[in-house]
Coordinates of C-alpha atoms in Angstrom, one line a residue:
X854 CA -0.2 0.1 0.1
X855 CA 3.2 2.2 -0.3
X856 CA 3.3 3.4 3.6
X857 CA -0.9 4.4 3.3
X858 CA -3.8 2.3 5.2
X859 CA -7.3 2.9 4.5
X860 CA -8.5 4.9 7.3
X861 CA -6.0 7.6 7.3
X862 CA -7.3 11.1 7.6
X863 CA -7.9 13.1 4.6
X864 CA -5.5 15.7 6.0
X865 CA -2.9 13.2 6.3
X866 CA -3.4 11.6 3.2
X867 CA -4.4 14.1 0.7
X868 CA -4.4 17.2 2.0
X869 CA -5.6 19.8 -0.4
X870 CA -3.8 18.4 -3.1
X871 CA -6.8 16.2 -3.5
X872 CA -6.6 12.2 -5.1
X873 CA -6.7 10.4 -8.6
X874 CA -9.0 7.6 -9.6
X875 CA -8.2 4.7 -11.8
X876 CA -11.0 2.9 -13.0
X877 CA -10.4 -0.8 -15.0
X878 CA -14.1 -1.8 -16.2
X879 CA -14.1 -5.4 -17.2
X880 CA -16.8 -7.4 -18.7
X881 CA -16.0 -9.8 -15.2
X882 CA -15.7 -6.8 -12.2
X883 CA -14.7 -3.2 -12.4
X884 CA -11.6 -2.1 -10.1
X885 CA -11.5 1.3 -8.9
X886 CA -8.3 2.6 -7.5
X887 CA -7.3 6.0 -5.4
X888 CA -3.8 7.8 -5.4
X889 CA -2.9 11.4 -3.8
X890 CA -2.4 13.7 -6.4
X891 CA 0.5 15.0 -4.8
X892 CA 2.5 11.8 -4.8
X893 CA 6.3 11.4 -6.4
X894 CA 6.9 9.3 -9.3
X895 CA 7.1 5.8 -7.2
X896 CA 10.3 4.2 -8.0
X897 CA 8.6 0.8 -8.4
X898 CA 5.7 -1.3 -8.1
X899 CA 5.6 -2.0 -5.1
X900 CA 5.6 1.9 -4.1
X901 CA 2.2 3.3 -6.1
X902 CA 0.7 4.5 -2.8
X903 CA -2.9 3.3 -2.9
X904 CA -5.0 4.8 -0.2
X905 CA -8.2 2.8 -1.4
X906 CA -9.4 0.1 -4.0
X907 CA -12.9 -0.9 -4.6
X908 CA -15.0 -3.5 -6.9
X909 CA -18.1 -4.1 -8.5
X910 CA -19.6 -6.1 -11.1
X911 CA -19.1 -5.6 -14.9
X912 CA -19.1 -2.3 -16.8
X913 CA -19.1 -3.6 -20.4
X914 CA -22.1 -1.5 -21.9
X915 CA -22.2 -4.2 -24.8
X916 CA -22.5 -7.0 -22.0
X917 CA -25.0 -5.6 -19.6
X918 CA -26.1 -2.8 -20.9
X919 CA -25.6 0.8 -20.9
X920 CA -27.5 2.2 -17.5
X921 CA -26.2 -0.6 -16.0
X922 CA -22.4 0.0 -17.0
X923 CA -22.9 3.6 -15.6
X924 CA -24.5 2.5 -12.4
X925 CA -21.4 0.1 -11.8
X926 CA -19.0 2.8 -12.6
X927 CA -20.6 5.2 -10.2
X928 CA -20.9 3.1 -7.4
X929 CA -17.0 1.6 -7.6
X930 CA -15.8 5.3 -7.3
X931 CA -18.2 6.4 -4.8
X932 CA -16.7 3.6 -3.0
X933 CA -13.5 4.1 -3.0
X934 CA -13.7 7.5 -2.3
X935 CA -15.5 6.6 0.5
X936 CA -12.5 4.4 1.8
X937 CA -9.9 6.7 1.3
X938 CA -12.5 8.8 4.2
X939 CA -12.4 11.7 1.2
X940 CA -15.4 12.9 -1.1
X941 CA -15.7 14.5 -4.9
X942 CA -14.8 17.7 -5.2
X943 CA -11.3 16.3 -3.9
X944 CA -10.6 14.0 -7.5
X945 CA -8.1 16.2 -9.5
X946 CA -8.1 13.6 -12.4
X947 CA -9.9 10.3 -13.2
X948 CA -8.8 7.8 -16.4
X949 CA -11.5 5.3 -16.6
X950 CA -10.3 2.6 -18.8
X951 CA -13.6 0.5 -20.0
X952 CA -14.0 -2.0 -22.1
X953 CA -16.3 -1.7 -25.2
X954 CA -15.4 2.1 -25.1
X955 CA -14.1 1.4 -28.8
X956 CA -15.3 4.7 -30.7
X957 CA -14.8 8.6 -30.2
X958 CA -18.4 8.4 -29.9
X959 CA -18.2 6.0 -26.9
X960 CA -15.8 8.2 -25.3
X961 CA -17.4 11.4 -25.6
X962 CA -21.4 10.1 -24.0
X963 CA -18.9 8.8 -21.2
X964 CA -17.0 12.1 -21.0
X965 CA -20.3 14.0 -20.8
X966 CA -21.6 11.8 -18.0
X967 CA -18.5 11.9 -15.7
X968 CA -18.4 15.2 -15.9
X969 CA -21.6 15.5 -14.2
X970 CA -20.6 13.5 -11.4
X971 CA -17.4 15.5 -10.1
X972 CA -17.8 19.8 -8.9
X973 CA -14.5 21.8 -9.7
X974 CA -12.0 20.9 -12.0
X975 CA -11.1 17.3 -12.2
X976 CA -9.5 16.3 -15.7
X977 CA -11.2 13.2 -17.2
X978 CA -9.9 10.5 -19.3
X979 CA -11.8 7.7 -21.0
X980 CA -10.1 5.2 -22.6
X981 CA -10.6 1.2 -23.5
X982 CA -9.1 -1.2 -20.5
X983 CA -6.4 -2.2 -23.2
X984 CA -4.7 1.5 -22.2
X985 CA -5.2 0.5 -18.7
X986 CA -3.3 -3.0 -18.8
X987 CA -0.2 -1.5 -20.9
X988 CA 0.3 1.3 -17.9
X989 CA 0.0 -1.2 -15.4
X990 CA 3.4 -2.6 -17.4
X991 CA 5.0 0.3 -18.0
X992 CA 4.6 2.1 -14.8
X993 CA 1.9 4.4 -16.5
X994 CA 4.0 5.3 -19.3
X995 CA 2.0 5.3 -23.0
X996 CA 4.6 3.6 -25.2
X997 CA 4.3 0.0 -26.3
X998 CA 2.1 -2.7 -27.4
X999 CA -0.3 -4.9 -25.1
X1000 CA -1.6 -8.1 -25.4
X1001 CA -5.0 -8.9 -23.6
X1002 CA -5.7 -13.2 -23.5
X1003 CA -8.5 -13.9 -21.6
X1004 CA -12.3 -13.5 -21.8
X1005 CA -11.6 -11.8 -24.8
X1006 CA -8.3 -10.9 -26.7
X1007 CA -7.0 -7.7 -28.1
X1008 CA -3.9 -6.3 -29.2
X1009 CA -3.5 -2.4 -29.0
X1010 CA -0.7 -0.5 -29.4
X1011 CA 0.1 3.3 -28.7
X1012 CA 3.5 5.1 -30.2
X1013 CA 4.9 7.9 -28.2
X1014 CA 3.4 10.8 -29.9
X1015 CA 0.0 8.6 -29.3
X1016 CA -1.0 7.2 -32.9
X1017 CA -2.5 4.0 -31.8
X1018 CA -3.7 0.9 -33.4
X1019 CA -5.5 -2.3 -32.3
X1020 CA -5.8 -5.7 -33.5
X1021 CA -8.8 -8.5 -32.7
X1022 CA -10.8 -7.6 -30.0
X1023 CA -14.2 -8.1 -31.9
X1024 CA -16.6 -9.3 -29.0
X1025 CA -17.5 -13.1 -28.9
X1026 CA -20.2 -12.7 -31.6
X1027 CA -17.4 -11.9 -34.2
X1028 CA -14.6 -12.7 -32.9
X1029 CA -15.6 -16.2 -31.5
X1030 CA -16.6 -18.7 -34.7
X1031 CA -18.5 -21.6 -34.6
X1032 CA -22.5 -21.6 -34.1
X1033 CA -22.5 -23.0 -30.7
X1034 CA -20.9 -19.9 -29.3
X1035 CA -24.3 -18.0 -30.6
X1036 CA -26.7 -20.4 -28.8
X1037 CA -26.2 -19.0 -25.1
X1038 CA -25.3 -15.4 -24.6
X1039 CA -22.7 -16.2 -21.5
X1040 CA -19.2 -15.4 -22.6
X1041 CA -17.7 -17.3 -19.5
X1042 CA -18.9 -20.5 -21.3
X1043 CA -16.5 -20.1 -24.0
X1044 CA -14.1 -19.1 -21.6
X1045 CA -14.1 -21.8 -19.3
X1046 CA -13.2 -24.3 -22.5
X1047 CA -9.5 -23.0 -21.8
X1048 CA -8.3 -25.3 -19.1
X1049 CA -10.1 -27.9 -20.8
X1050 CA -8.2 -27.8 -24.2
X1051 CA -4.9 -27.0 -22.1
X1052 CA -5.5 -30.3 -19.9
X1053 CA -6.4 -32.1 -22.6
X1054 CA -2.8 -31.3 -24.9
X1055 CA -1.0 -31.5 -22.3
X1056 CA -2.4 -34.9 -21.8
X1057 CA -1.5 -35.6 -25.5
X1058 CA -4.3 -35.0 -27.4
X1059 CA -3.6 -33.9 -31.3
X1060 CA -6.4 -31.9 -31.7
X1061 CA -6.4 -30.1 -28.7
X1062 CA -2.5 -28.8 -29.5
X1063 CA -3.7 -28.0 -32.8
X1064 CA -5.9 -25.7 -31.2
X1065 CA -3.6 -24.4 -28.5
X1066 CA -1.0 -23.5 -31.5
X1067 CA -3.0 -22.4 -33.8
X1068 CA -4.2 -19.8 -31.4
X1069 CA -1.0 -19.1 -30.1
X1070 CA -0.1 -17.8 -33.8
X1071 CA -3.1 -16.0 -34.1
X1072 CA -2.6 -14.0 -31.2
X1073 CA 0.9 -13.8 -32.4
X1074 CA -0.1 -12.5 -35.0
X1075 CA -2.3 -9.7 -33.7
X1076 CA 0.2 -8.4 -32.0
X1077 CA 2.6 -8.1 -35.1
X1078 CA 0.0 -6.4 -37.1
X1079 CA 0.0 -3.8 -34.5
X1080 CA 3.6 -3.4 -33.5
X1081 CA 4.6 -3.4 -38.0
X1082 CA 1.4 -0.3 -38.5
X1083 CA 2.8 1.7 -35.9
X1084 CA 6.9 0.7 -36.4
X1085 CA 6.8 0.0 -32.7
X1086 CA 10.1 -2.0 -34.0
X1087 CA 11.4 0.7 -35.9
X1088 CA 12.4 0.6 -39.6
X1089 CA 14.3 -2.0 -39.6
X1090 CA 12.3 -3.9 -37.4
X1091 CA 14.9 -4.8 -34.8
X1092 CA 14.2 -1.9 -32.3
X1093 CA 13.4 -3.0 -28.7
X1094 CA 9.7 -2.0 -27.6
X1095 CA 7.7 -3.3 -24.4
X1096 CA 5.1 -5.9 -24.9
X1097 CA 2.8 -5.8 -22.1
X1098 CA 0.9 -9.6 -21.3
X1099 CA -2.1 -9.7 -19.2
X1100 CA -5.4 -12.2 -18.7
X1101 CA -5.5 -15.5 -17.6
X1102 CA -4.8 -17.4 -21.0
X1103 CA -1.4 -16.2 -20.8
X1104 CA -0.8 -17.7 -17.4
X1105 CA 2.0 -20.6 -17.6
X1106 CA 0.5 -24.1 -17.4
X1107 CA 2.4 -27.3 -16.9
X1108 CA 3.7 -28.6 -20.5
X1109 CA 2.0 -25.8 -22.4
X1110 CA 3.6 -22.4 -21.7
X1111 CA 0.9 -20.2 -23.8
X1112 CA 2.9 -16.9 -23.4
X1113 CA 6.1 -18.7 -23.8
X1114 CA 5.1 -19.8 -26.9
X1115 CA 3.8 -16.3 -28.2
X1116 CA 6.7 -14.6 -27.4
X1117 CA 8.8 -16.9 -29.3
X1118 CA 6.5 -16.4 -32.4
X1119 CA 6.7 -12.7 -31.7
X1120 CA 10.3 -12.5 -31.5
X1121 CA 11.2 -14.2 -34.9
X1122 CA 9.6 -11.5 -36.4
X1123 CA 11.3 -8.3 -34.2
X1124 CA 14.2 -9.6 -32.2
X1125 CA 13.8 -6.1 -30.0
X1126 CA 10.4 -7.4 -28.5
X1127 CA 10.5 -6.9 -24.5
X1128 CA 8.0 -8.8 -22.8
X1129 CA 6.8 -7.0 -19.5
X1130 CA 4.1 -9.6 -17.1
X1131 CA 2.7 -6.6 -15.0
X1132 CA 3.2 -6.4 -11.2
X1133 CA 0.8 -4.2 -10.3
X1134 CA -2.9 -4.6 -11.8
X1135 CA -4.5 -2.6 -15.0
X1136 CA -6.5 -0.3 -12.6
X1137 CA -3.4 0.9 -10.9
X1138 CA -2.5 1.8 -14.8
X1139 CA -5.4 4.0 -15.4
X1140 CA -4.4 6.0 -12.2
X1141 CA -1.1 6.5 -13.0
X1142 CA -2.2 8.0 -16.5
X1143 CA -4.5 10.0 -14.4
X1144 CA -1.9 10.9 -12.2
X1145 CA 0.3 11.6 -15.2
X1146 CA -1.9 13.5 -16.9
X1147 CA -2.6 15.9 -13.6
X1148 CA 1.0 16.0 -13.2
X1149 CA 1.4 17.5 -16.9
X1150 CA -1.7 20.1 -16.4
X1151 CA 0.0 21.1 -13.2
X1152 CA 3.6 21.9 -14.9
X1153 CA 1.8 23.8 -18.0
X1154 CA -0.2 26.1 -15.3
X1155 CA 3.3 26.7 -13.6
X1156 CA 5.3 27.5 -16.9
X1157 CA 7.6 24.4 -16.4

């Protein structure tokens, strides 16, 4: 918790400098993290001074509907502020990184909604949840590529000058093949097949092994497409770039190291691939982005 504990007084923790909020809104659950706005640059992931952490249900509007998603987001932010013994007027910046936010119109609608929640001069940033996942591996610096493979999958990249590209992330209807996937709207039913396939592959099943080999190549291809489009690897495709790996599918198994196989495929094309397994959760990545934006704003105001 970086030296801060829930229950400390607002004066002791945030003072007049206020707090920032980071929200990772997913299909399964939504996490909000509260950080002091005046904190120094954390020297390590363990040094991030988390004041409070709150958890709620899904905030993916494509899964639960827009009204329920917004209600969840408000609930989790309110809970985090209460746990940090602070109030909405103390919020200096918020980064909402939410799955299902895929278009500027999605961002604009959510920005209009959140501005009504917080009085004062707070700054707001709305992104896809992949952005928070990337920031969790780069400690708030938006540069590189993130591969998420969990309930869904997406490769998302950002250049240092703000250009973005993505591949996959089409959702369960367009992203998952087979008519069986449409028989039941439960996305978890599809995701639950992963450990079954991995276990069968580890037992030597040829079909399961082919499924995993094909999946590994597809995941690698999404990253390759994004990296090449943004030239994160440089003109000669040999420059180093961070590749953040997030999601249950990429976790190690007894014999089938899916993330290791994906990295091998990518490294054959881009030898400068620098794989990163985040030490903090995406919600902290989102909070670090909010803090970074707030800090840049203060520097501009002060003319430095």
